[in-house]
Amino acid sequence: MKGAMEKVREIWKEGRRVGKEDPRRIVHSFKVGLALALVSSFYYYQPLYDNFGVNAMWAVMTVVVVFEFSVGATLGKGINRAVATLVAGGLGVGAHHLASLSGPTVEPILLAIFVFAQAALSTFVRFFPRVKARYDYGILIFILTFSLISVSGFREDEILDLAHKRLSTVIMGGVSCVLISIFICPVWAGQDLHSLLASNFDTLSRFLQEFGDEYFEETDDGDVKEVEKRRRNLEKYKCVLNSKSNEEALANFAKWEPRHGQFRFRHPWKQYLAVAALLRQCAYRMDALNSYINSDFQIPMDIKKKLEEPLRKMSSESGKSMKEASISLKKMRKSSSSDIHVLNSQSACKDLSTLLKSGILNDVEPLQMIALTTTVSLLIDIVNLTEKVSQSVHELASAARFKNKKKSTVSSKKSDSVSTVRAMPTKSQDDHVVTILCDDDLSNTVDQSCGESSVDSCHHVAIKIDDDDDSVHEKHEDGEIHVHTSCVLCGQTNASDVLDCGNQKIINNL
């Protein structure tokens, strides 16, 4: 008795855990129960039973096998089953009619040949990757229905009536599933894929931003529990490594879904998979980095400290870039803020290269040098992948028609207007051309007229810097140059409306 009670408690705890993980599962269970109760009326209600007979059970079977968790999965299975049943039923009736013309002796032989041919051919087609991804269930139902119609028709005189009733009950069961799935607490696979991708960005961003603290800070023996907790949080990136099958399934289901919310029909779900593939590549590098953090062979802290500043900046700026990409996805708005952090991480790579060329690691032992250079190489790979991820997110934003950031008109006061931007320098004869990447703060200072000719809120501005007393150059200790100019010559983006002949402050990361 006690053993049974313990099992009941375990089942109850497991049920509560599953329900808390995703409350939509509880709602889905009630939706399936409602659909089954509705289609069961075909069997319980006498007038309906008189019309369909025992074929009413096909509606119940359809609900059981078609109703899935998401709208896309349910709609995909329902369409596959309905089309496969219609085509197989028609071909089955045709095969039965053709075989019946040959006489009672040859008829069973021809039916067996037809069943063999369609089953063999259809089973082979199921191995095609594209067919297996979207139409595997439909082909399976095609094989089943054709065989049942052909075999049943051999002993059943009213073959057309049989096919009609089965097709009708299957369609009714499928329609019930689709309507309940769409109109009662719908679960959209496209929304789940979108949220999963944004969550993966957050997970990888958290690892990169915390990597510096984990790699460069020494831990006392008394903080073991705190270290273990921090490492468990750090290792959450591992869920990204195993997300491929889930992402592909969600993308496949999302293709079946109608337009909902901000997700259009024929939304670029393939681009989601492209971004997800790049994130998995980053996660593999992070897995290798994490192995060096937990390795028994540790590099002395004094050697690590020599490269601490550029390595910390590389990891933190890459993490910030992914965080900005996550925000852009969640809000479904175009943003170039992540590009700023990508440029900063690439600048840190150059600083690291300069530091290594200076011979700062000449006195390091070979084994320690191998471990350290491997860590450096992995971080450089992550920086390069972060740039690709940022570009891929921009392509996704354009293909999915994300909204541009809201922009407000600039104040007309020239004396008090000071714009702070992050610039990327480009040489152009006597003028200095910079690409201004608008941040959240900067985008609020850009007039709507400027955005029409710009691309993704990036503005190309030609700034002529004279060596007279009207311009002042300041170089700060952080390596950033602050240039105050009295006049700004604007290029094709009409940025003169933004930077209008006042004191402008341009921060140029070198």
Tab-separated table of C-alpha atoms in Angstrom, residues 98-504:
chain	number	residue	atom	x	y	z
A	98	LEU	CA	-10.038	-1.687	-63.819
A	99	ALA	CA	-9.410	-5.037	-62.129
A	100	SER	CA	-13.120	-5.941	-62.213
A	101	LEU	CA	-13.129	-5.651	-66.031
A	102	SER	CA	-10.659	-8.531	-66.314
A	103	GLY	CA	-12.981	-11.076	-64.778
A	104	PRO	CA	-13.244	-12.782	-61.397
A	105	THR	CA	-10.172	-14.944	-61.973
A	106	VAL	CA	-7.679	-12.240	-62.896
A	107	GLU	CA	-9.172	-9.531	-60.645
A	108	PRO	CA	-7.437	-10.524	-57.365
A	109	ILE	CA	-4.122	-10.910	-59.197
A	110	LEU	CA	-4.348	-7.416	-60.690
A	111	LEU	CA	-5.368	-5.912	-57.322
A	112	ALA	CA	-2.365	-7.541	-55.662
A	113	ILE	CA	-0.090	-6.123	-58.389
A	114	PHE	CA	-1.570	-2.640	-57.960
A	115	VAL	CA	-1.154	-2.763	-54.177
A	116	PHE	CA	2.435	-3.983	-54.517
A	117	ALA	CA	3.373	-1.330	-57.091
A	118	GLN	CA	1.946	1.640	-55.192
A	119	ALA	CA	3.292	0.476	-51.835
A	120	ALA	CA	6.808	-0.092	-53.175
A	121	LEU	CA	6.911	3.185	-55.111
A	122	SER	CA	5.399	5.259	-52.303
A	123	THR	CA	7.734	3.778	-49.706
A	124	PHE	CA	10.743	4.612	-51.880
A	125	VAL	CA	9.540	8.212	-52.330
A	126	ARG	CA	9.406	8.566	-48.526
A	127	PHE	CA	13.215	8.439	-48.470
A	128	PHE	CA	13.495	11.728	-50.393
A	129	PRO	CA	14.657	14.352	-47.849
A	130	ARG	CA	12.222	17.078	-48.906
A	131	VAL	CA	9.306	14.678	-49.078
A	132	LYS	CA	10.156	13.145	-45.716
A	133	ALA	CA	10.341	16.565	-44.065
A	134	ARG	CA	6.824	17.708	-44.991
A	135	TYR	CA	4.822	14.921	-46.641
A	136	ASP	CA	5.934	11.704	-44.941
A	137	TYR	CA	2.683	11.330	-42.996
A	138	GLY	CA	0.600	11.962	-46.128
A	139	ILE	CA	2.381	9.246	-48.091
A	140	LEU	CA	1.930	6.826	-45.195
A	141	ILE	CA	-1.818	7.511	-45.184
A	142	PHE	CA	-1.864	7.167	-48.978
A	143	ILE	CA	-0.419	3.661	-48.740
A	144	LEU	CA	-2.864	2.695	-45.998
A	145	THR	CA	-5.981	4.110	-47.694
A	146	PHE	CA	-5.216	2.708	-51.145
A	147	SER	CA	-4.632	-0.744	-49.714
A	148	LEU	CA	-7.791	-0.654	-47.572
A	149	ILE	CA	-9.994	0.582	-50.437
A	150	SER	CA	-8.578	-1.970	-52.843
A	151	VAL	CA	-8.887	-4.887	-50.438
A	152	SER	CA	-12.308	-3.848	-49.065
A	153	GLY	CA	-13.648	-3.248	-52.550
A	154	PHE	CA	-12.977	-6.837	-53.490
A	155	ARG	CA	-15.607	-8.000	-50.947
A	156	GLU	CA	-17.760	-4.837	-50.945
A	157	ASP	CA	-20.168	-4.045	-53.770
A	158	GLU	CA	-20.773	-0.392	-52.849
A	159	ILE	CA	-17.151	0.685	-53.221
A	160	LEU	CA	-17.999	4.315	-54.083
A	161	ASP	CA	-20.243	4.678	-51.026
A	162	LEU	CA	-17.471	3.220	-48.826
A	163	ALA	CA	-14.871	5.645	-50.174
A	164	HIS	CA	-17.250	8.593	-49.831
A	165	LYS	CA	-18.085	7.860	-46.181
A	166	ARG	CA	-14.469	7.342	-45.162
A	167	LEU	CA	-13.352	10.519	-46.903
A	168	SER	CA	-16.190	12.517	-45.325
A	169	THR	CA	-15.474	11.337	-41.786
A	170	VAL	CA	-11.743	11.924	-42.187
A	171	ILE	CA	-12.349	15.495	-43.407
A	172	MET	CA	-14.783	16.181	-40.557
A	173	GLY	CA	-12.317	14.921	-37.966
A	174	GLY	CA	-9.489	16.938	-39.505
A	175	VAL	CA	-11.536	20.137	-39.721
A	176	SER	CA	-12.551	19.766	-36.066
A	177	CYS	CA	-8.893	19.493	-35.052
A	178	VAL	CA	-7.821	22.497	-37.121
A	179	LEU	CA	-10.633	24.786	-35.946
A	180	ILE	CA	-10.153	23.966	-32.264
A	181	SER	CA	-6.372	24.299	-32.612
A	182	ILE	CA	-6.617	27.750	-34.232
A	183	PHE	CA	-9.448	29.391	-32.311
A	184	ILE	CA	-8.957	28.015	-28.785
A	185	CYS	CA	-5.683	29.143	-27.181
A	186	PRO	CA	-3.580	28.601	-30.334
A	187	VAL	CA	0.056	27.543	-30.065
A	188	TRP	CA	2.033	28.883	-33.030
A	189	ALA	CA	5.167	26.995	-34.038
A	190	GLY	CA	6.519	30.127	-35.726
A	191	GLN	CA	6.279	32.112	-32.507
A	192	ASP	CA	7.989	29.286	-30.618
A	193	LEU	CA	10.851	29.215	-33.135
A	194	HIS	CA	11.222	32.991	-32.926
A	195	SER	CA	11.304	32.891	-29.116
A	196	LEU	CA	13.716	29.932	-29.100
A	197	LEU	CA	16.180	31.792	-31.330
A	198	ALA	CA	16.039	34.905	-29.136
A	199	SER	CA	16.534	32.724	-26.043
A	200	ASN	CA	19.601	31.100	-27.617
A	201	PHE	CA	21.050	34.559	-28.254
A	202	ASP	CA	20.548	35.430	-24.577
A	203	THR	CA	22.161	32.173	-23.442
A	204	LEU	CA	25.301	32.632	-25.542
A	205	SER	CA	25.480	36.317	-24.626
A	206	ARG	CA	25.444	35.437	-20.942
A	207	PHE	CA	28.332	32.997	-21.384
A	208	LEU	CA	30.496	35.507	-23.234
A	209	GLN	CA	29.847	38.308	-20.768
A	210	GLU	CA	30.661	36.072	-17.800
A	211	PHE	CA	33.633	34.330	-19.406
A	212	GLY	CA	36.116	37.018	-18.356
A	213	ASP	CA	35.168	36.773	-14.680
A	214	GLU	CA	35.364	32.994	-14.759
A	215	TYR	CA	38.662	32.814	-16.639
A	216	PHE	CA	40.639	35.609	-14.975
A	217	GLU	CA	39.407	35.669	-11.392
A	218	GLU	CA	40.916	33.416	-8.756
A	219	THR	CA	38.486	31.637	-6.435
A	220	ASP	CA	39.013	30.932	-2.756
A	221	ASP	CA	38.416	27.436	-1.383
A	222	GLY	CA	35.526	28.687	0.732
A	223	ASP	CA	33.510	29.763	-2.329
A	224	VAL	CA	33.191	26.290	-3.863
A	225	LYS	CA	29.369	26.277	-3.796
A	226	GLU	CA	29.205	29.701	-5.360
A	227	VAL	CA	31.668	28.631	-8.060
A	228	GLU	CA	29.635	25.513	-8.848
A	229	LYS	CA	26.449	27.552	-9.111
A	230	ARG	CA	28.135	30.057	-11.430
A	231	ARG	CA	29.553	27.292	-13.597
A	232	ARG	CA	26.139	25.653	-13.918
A	233	ASN	CA	24.743	28.956	-15.120
A	234	LEU	CA	27.705	29.307	-17.460
A	235	GLU	CA	27.065	25.888	-18.988
A	236	LYS	CA	23.514	26.665	-20.061
A	237	TYR	CA	24.920	27.175	-23.554
A	238	LYS	CA	24.841	23.363	-23.958
A	239	CYS	CA	21.111	23.503	-24.699
A	240	VAL	CA	22.012	25.348	-27.920
A	241	LEU	CA	24.198	22.451	-29.053
A	242	ASN	CA	21.223	20.061	-29.129
A	243	SER	CA	18.598	22.432	-30.518
A	244	LYS	CA	18.948	21.594	-34.222
A	245	SER	CA	16.209	18.956	-34.443
A	246	ASN	CA	13.776	21.116	-32.484
A	247	GLU	CA	14.483	24.175	-34.641
A	248	GLU	CA	14.046	22.248	-37.893
A	249	ALA	CA	10.784	20.711	-36.682
A	250	LEU	CA	9.400	24.103	-35.636
A	251	ALA	CA	10.444	25.675	-38.947
A	252	ASN	CA	8.730	22.843	-40.835
A	253	PHE	CA	5.517	23.266	-38.837
A	254	ALA	CA	5.628	27.059	-39.172
A	255	LYS	CA	5.501	26.780	-42.975
A	256	TRP	CA	1.989	25.328	-42.695
A	257	GLU	CA	0.639	28.094	-40.485
A	258	PRO	CA	-1.520	30.987	-41.734
A	259	ARG	CA	-0.585	34.573	-41.104
A	260	HIS	CA	-0.649	35.456	-37.414
A	261	GLY	CA	0.595	38.482	-35.524
A	262	GLN	CA	3.715	39.862	-37.173
A	263	PHE	CA	4.464	36.603	-38.973
A	264	ARG	CA	3.408	36.723	-42.588
A	265	PHE	CA	2.570	33.821	-44.860
A	266	ARG	CA	5.821	32.574	-46.434
A	267	HIS	CA	7.811	34.132	-43.597
A	268	PRO	CA	11.592	33.538	-44.105
A	269	TRP	CA	11.835	30.547	-41.774
A	270	LYS	CA	14.901	29.254	-43.637
A	271	GLN	CA	16.798	32.342	-42.533
A	272	TYR	CA	15.953	31.477	-38.931
A	273	LEU	CA	17.659	28.124	-39.454
A	274	ALA	CA	20.694	29.864	-41.000
A	275	VAL	CA	21.054	32.103	-37.926
A	276	ALA	CA	20.544	29.102	-35.630
A	277	ALA	CA	23.316	27.190	-37.421
A	278	LEU	CA	25.761	30.059	-36.804
A	279	LEU	CA	24.756	30.155	-33.137
A	280	ARG	CA	25.497	26.441	-32.824
A	281	GLN	CA	28.962	27.032	-34.274
A	282	CYS	CA	29.512	29.675	-31.585
A	283	ALA	CA	28.245	27.236	-28.949
A	284	TYR	CA	30.770	24.608	-30.061
A	285	ARG	CA	33.600	27.131	-29.578
A	286	MET	CA	32.195	28.001	-26.170
A	287	ASP	CA	32.134	24.334	-25.251
A	288	ALA	CA	35.831	24.137	-26.075
A	289	LEU	CA	36.508	27.303	-24.036
A	290	ASN	CA	34.591	25.858	-21.106
A	291	SER	CA	36.765	22.741	-21.200
A	292	TYR	CA	39.836	24.931	-20.668
A	293	ILE	CA	38.157	26.650	-17.726
A	294	ASN	CA	37.494	23.281	-16.055
A	295	SER	CA	40.754	21.649	-17.136
A	296	ASP	CA	43.124	20.160	-14.554
A	297	PHE	CA	45.992	21.906	-16.318
A	298	GLN	CA	45.583	25.590	-15.490
A	299	ILE	CA	47.722	28.444	-16.761
A	300	PRO	CA	49.221	30.583	-13.975
A	301	MET	CA	47.152	33.680	-13.318
A	302	ASP	CA	50.088	36.048	-13.825
A	303	ILE	CA	50.419	34.820	-17.410
A	304	LYS	CA	46.683	35.165	-18.062
A	305	LYS	CA	46.729	38.706	-16.724
A	306	LYS	CA	49.103	39.749	-19.509
A	307	LEU	CA	46.295	39.312	-22.054
A	308	GLU	CA	43.379	40.070	-19.765
A	309	GLU	CA	42.291	43.429	-21.160
A	310	PRO	CA	41.911	42.501	-24.866
A	311	LEU	CA	40.485	39.046	-24.095
A	312	ARG	CA	37.909	40.464	-21.702
A	313	LYS	CA	36.902	43.081	-24.246
A	314	MET	CA	36.634	40.518	-27.049
A	315	SER	CA	34.318	38.266	-25.068
A	316	SER	CA	32.234	41.018	-23.461
A	317	GLU	CA	31.724	42.988	-26.683
A	318	SER	CA	30.775	39.828	-28.572
A	319	GLY	CA	28.294	39.037	-25.807
A	320	LYS	CA	26.828	42.539	-26.009
A	321	SER	CA	26.472	42.177	-29.773
A	322	MET	CA	24.445	38.988	-29.307
A	323	LYS	CA	22.366	40.677	-26.623
A	324	GLU	CA	21.504	43.498	-29.023
A	325	ALA	CA	20.586	40.918	-31.687
A	326	SER	CA	18.305	39.221	-29.153
A	327	ILE	CA	16.566	42.523	-28.385
A	328	SER	CA	16.160	43.205	-32.093
A	329	LEU	CA	14.504	39.805	-32.563
A	330	LYS	CA	12.198	40.165	-29.577
A	331	LYS	CA	11.006	43.601	-30.643
A	332	MET	CA	11.109	42.674	-34.366
A	333	ARG	CA	12.822	45.966	-35.130
A	334	LYS	CA	15.861	46.682	-37.257
A	335	SER	CA	18.892	47.776	-35.288
A	336	SER	CA	22.557	48.401	-36.009
A	337	SER	CA	23.549	48.564	-32.340
A	338	SER	CA	25.107	45.101	-32.519
A	339	ASP	CA	27.463	46.315	-35.267
A	340	ILE	CA	29.019	48.779	-32.832
A	341	HIS	CA	29.957	45.971	-30.457
A	342	VAL	CA	31.257	43.873	-33.359
A	343	LEU	CA	33.584	46.742	-34.315
A	344	ASN	CA	34.724	47.039	-30.699
A	345	SER	CA	35.494	43.328	-30.492
A	346	GLN	CA	37.446	43.487	-33.751
A	347	SER	CA	39.357	46.464	-32.370
A	348	ALA	CA	40.222	44.365	-29.317
A	349	CYS	CA	41.502	41.641	-31.666
A	350	LYS	CA	43.863	44.141	-33.249
A	351	ASP	CA	45.052	45.253	-29.827
A	352	LEU	CA	45.664	41.617	-28.935
A	353	SER	CA	47.645	41.088	-32.132
A	354	THR	CA	49.800	44.103	-31.338
A	355	LEU	CA	50.340	42.845	-27.808
A	356	LEU	CA	51.411	39.390	-28.995
A	357	LYS	CA	53.819	40.856	-31.553
A	358	SER	CA	55.505	42.833	-28.802
A	359	GLY	CA	56.872	39.552	-27.372
A	360	ILE	CA	54.967	39.685	-24.109
A	361	LEU	CA	54.751	35.866	-24.016
A	362	ASN	CA	58.360	35.088	-24.859
A	363	ASP	CA	59.093	33.761	-21.367
A	364	VAL	CA	56.061	31.439	-21.261
A	365	GLU	CA	56.616	27.669	-21.218
A	366	PRO	CA	55.600	25.720	-24.370
A	367	LEU	CA	52.691	23.791	-22.777
A	368	GLN	CA	51.285	26.935	-21.227
A	369	MET	CA	51.757	28.750	-24.527
A	370	ILE	CA	49.735	26.058	-26.360
A	371	ALA	CA	46.860	26.267	-23.903
A	372	LEU	CA	46.821	30.071	-23.961
A	373	THR	CA	47.033	30.399	-27.736
A	374	THR	CA	44.223	27.849	-28.125
A	375	THR	CA	42.004	29.980	-25.898
A	376	VAL	CA	42.952	33.077	-27.887
A	377	SER	CA	42.231	31.289	-31.171
A	378	LEU	CA	38.791	30.164	-29.980
A	379	LEU	CA	37.888	33.688	-28.895
A	380	ILE	CA	38.998	35.076	-32.266
A	381	ASP	CA	36.781	32.492	-33.980
A	382	ILE	CA	33.863	33.604	-31.825
A	383	VAL	CA	34.482	37.251	-32.743
A	384	ASN	CA	34.465	36.351	-36.449
A	385	LEU	CA	31.322	34.251	-36.027
A	386	THR	CA	29.657	37.099	-34.140
A	387	GLU	CA	30.154	39.312	-37.169
A	388	LYS	CA	28.552	36.664	-39.393
A	389	VAL	CA	25.689	36.297	-36.938
A	390	SER	CA	25.118	40.051	-36.973
A	391	GLN	CA	25.039	40.105	-40.770
A	392	SER	CA	22.676	37.130	-40.831
A	393	VAL	CA	20.324	38.852	-38.380
A	394	HIS	CA	20.299	41.944	-40.615
A	395	GLU	CA	19.358	39.731	-43.575
A	396	LEU	CA	16.602	38.155	-41.497
A	397	ALA	CA	15.324	41.583	-40.466
A	398	SER	CA	15.159	42.700	-44.099
A	399	ALA	CA	13.530	39.479	-45.338
A	400	ALA	CA	11.000	39.459	-42.480
A	401	ARG	CA	10.332	43.185	-42.913
A	402	PHE	CA	11.153	44.157	-39.368
A	403	LYS	CA	10.107	47.687	-38.513
A	404	ASN	CA	12.636	50.492	-38.434
A	405	LYS	CA	13.336	52.223	-35.171
A	406	LYS	CA	11.145	55.167	-34.351
A	407	LYS	CA	12.936	58.385	-35.185
A	408	SER	CA	12.225	61.871	-33.919
A	409	THR	CA	13.033	65.291	-35.334
A	410	VAL	CA	16.216	67.013	-34.196
A	411	SER	CA	15.977	70.164	-32.137
A	412	SER	CA	16.788	73.321	-34.086
A	413	LYS	CA	19.064	74.731	-31.391
A	414	LYS	CA	22.556	74.739	-32.840
A	415	SER	CA	24.515	75.934	-29.850
A	416	ASP	CA	23.355	73.183	-27.516
A	417	SER	CA	23.156	70.318	-30.009
A	418	VAL	CA	25.907	67.801	-29.488
A	419	SER	CA	25.625	64.371	-31.127
A	420	THR	CA	27.575	61.404	-29.850
A	421	VAL	CA	28.099	58.648	-32.390
A	422	ARG	CA	30.359	55.695	-32.935
A	423	ALA	CA	32.199	56.010	-36.215
A	424	MET	CA	34.061	53.719	-38.580
A	425	PRO	CA	36.740	55.654	-40.515
A	426	THR	CA	37.313	55.517	-44.259
A	427	LYS	CA	39.922	57.542	-46.111
A	428	SER	CA	38.725	59.792	-48.913
A	429	GLN	CA	41.309	62.275	-50.227
A	430	ASP	CA	41.179	65.498	-48.180
A	431	ASP	CA	37.979	64.687	-46.348
A	432	HIS	CA	37.487	62.081	-43.661
A	433	VAL	CA	34.505	59.831	-44.326
A	434	VAL	CA	33.003	57.965	-41.428
A	435	THR	CA	30.130	55.525	-41.291
A	436	ILE	CA	27.873	56.469	-38.431
A	437	LEU	CA	26.169	53.495	-36.832
A	438	CYS	CA	23.049	54.696	-35.078
A	439	ASP	CA	22.557	53.451	-31.551
A	440	ASP	CA	19.336	53.591	-29.544
A	441	ASP	CA	20.168	57.106	-28.396
A	442	LEU	CA	21.407	58.275	-31.781
A	443	SER	CA	18.398	56.925	-33.668
A	444	ASN	CA	16.193	59.285	-31.719
A	445	THR	CA	18.065	62.261	-33.246
A	446	VAL	CA	17.644	61.289	-36.876
A	447	ASP	CA	14.943	62.955	-38.911
A	448	GLN	CA	12.554	60.807	-40.946
A	449	SER	CA	13.773	62.431	-44.151
A	450	CYS	CA	17.248	61.115	-43.564
A	451	GLY	CA	16.065	57.538	-43.200
A	452	GLU	CA	14.656	57.297	-46.707
A	453	SER	CA	18.027	57.140	-48.400
A	454	SER	CA	19.943	55.360	-45.657
A	455	VAL	CA	20.407	51.650	-45.170
A	456	ASP	CA	19.558	50.101	-41.795
A	457	SER	CA	20.014	53.430	-40.002
A	458	CYS	CA	23.665	53.782	-41.068
A	459	HIS	CA	24.721	57.223	-42.319
A	460	HIS	CA	27.791	58.044	-44.370
A	461	VAL	CA	29.007	61.512	-43.486
A	462	ALA	CA	31.950	63.360	-44.993
A	463	ILE	CA	33.666	65.426	-42.316
A	464	LYS	CA	36.323	67.908	-43.302
A	465	ILE	CA	38.747	68.489	-40.448
A	466	ASP	CA	40.889	71.614	-40.744
A	467	ASP	CA	44.036	72.237	-38.793
A	468	ASP	CA	43.053	75.808	-37.880
A	469	ASP	CA	41.766	77.044	-34.583
A	470	ASP	CA	38.133	76.175	-35.405
A	471	SER	CA	38.641	72.426	-34.790
A	472	VAL	CA	39.981	70.809	-31.678
A	473	HIS	CA	41.369	67.268	-31.479
A	474	GLU	CA	41.441	65.444	-28.161
A	475	LYS	CA	42.883	61.995	-27.656
A	476	HIS	CA	41.938	60.342	-24.423
A	477	GLU	CA	43.696	57.568	-22.579
A	478	ASP	CA	41.187	54.944	-23.748
A	479	GLY	CA	42.396	55.308	-27.323
A	480	GLU	CA	39.278	57.134	-28.510
A	481	ILE	CA	39.573	60.401	-30.435
A	482	HIS	CA	37.067	63.157	-29.726
A	483	VAL	CA	36.853	65.636	-32.592
A	484	HIS	CA	34.979	68.923	-32.255
A	485	THR	CA	34.268	70.457	-35.656
A	486	SER	CA	32.615	73.682	-36.613
A	487	CYS	CA	31.090	72.484	-39.866
A	488	VAL	CA	30.009	69.136	-41.263
A	489	LEU	CA	29.720	68.387	-44.979
A	490	CYS	CA	27.124	65.689	-45.527
A	491	GLY	CA	26.968	63.064	-48.232
A	492	GLN	CA	24.117	61.212	-49.867
A	493	THR	CA	22.184	60.552	-46.681
A	494	ASN	CA	21.329	64.239	-46.074
A	495	ALA	CA	22.857	63.969	-42.625
A	496	SER	CA	23.233	67.751	-42.595
A	497	ASP	CA	19.771	67.814	-41.106
A	498	VAL	CA	21.203	65.891	-38.161
A	499	LEU	CA	24.712	67.284	-37.792
A	500	ASP	CA	23.990	70.909	-38.657
A	501	CYS	CA	27.001	73.245	-38.359
A	502	GLY	CA	27.383	73.045	-34.594
A	503	ASN	CA	29.901	71.515	-32.251
A	504	GLN	CA	29.746	67.760	-32.999
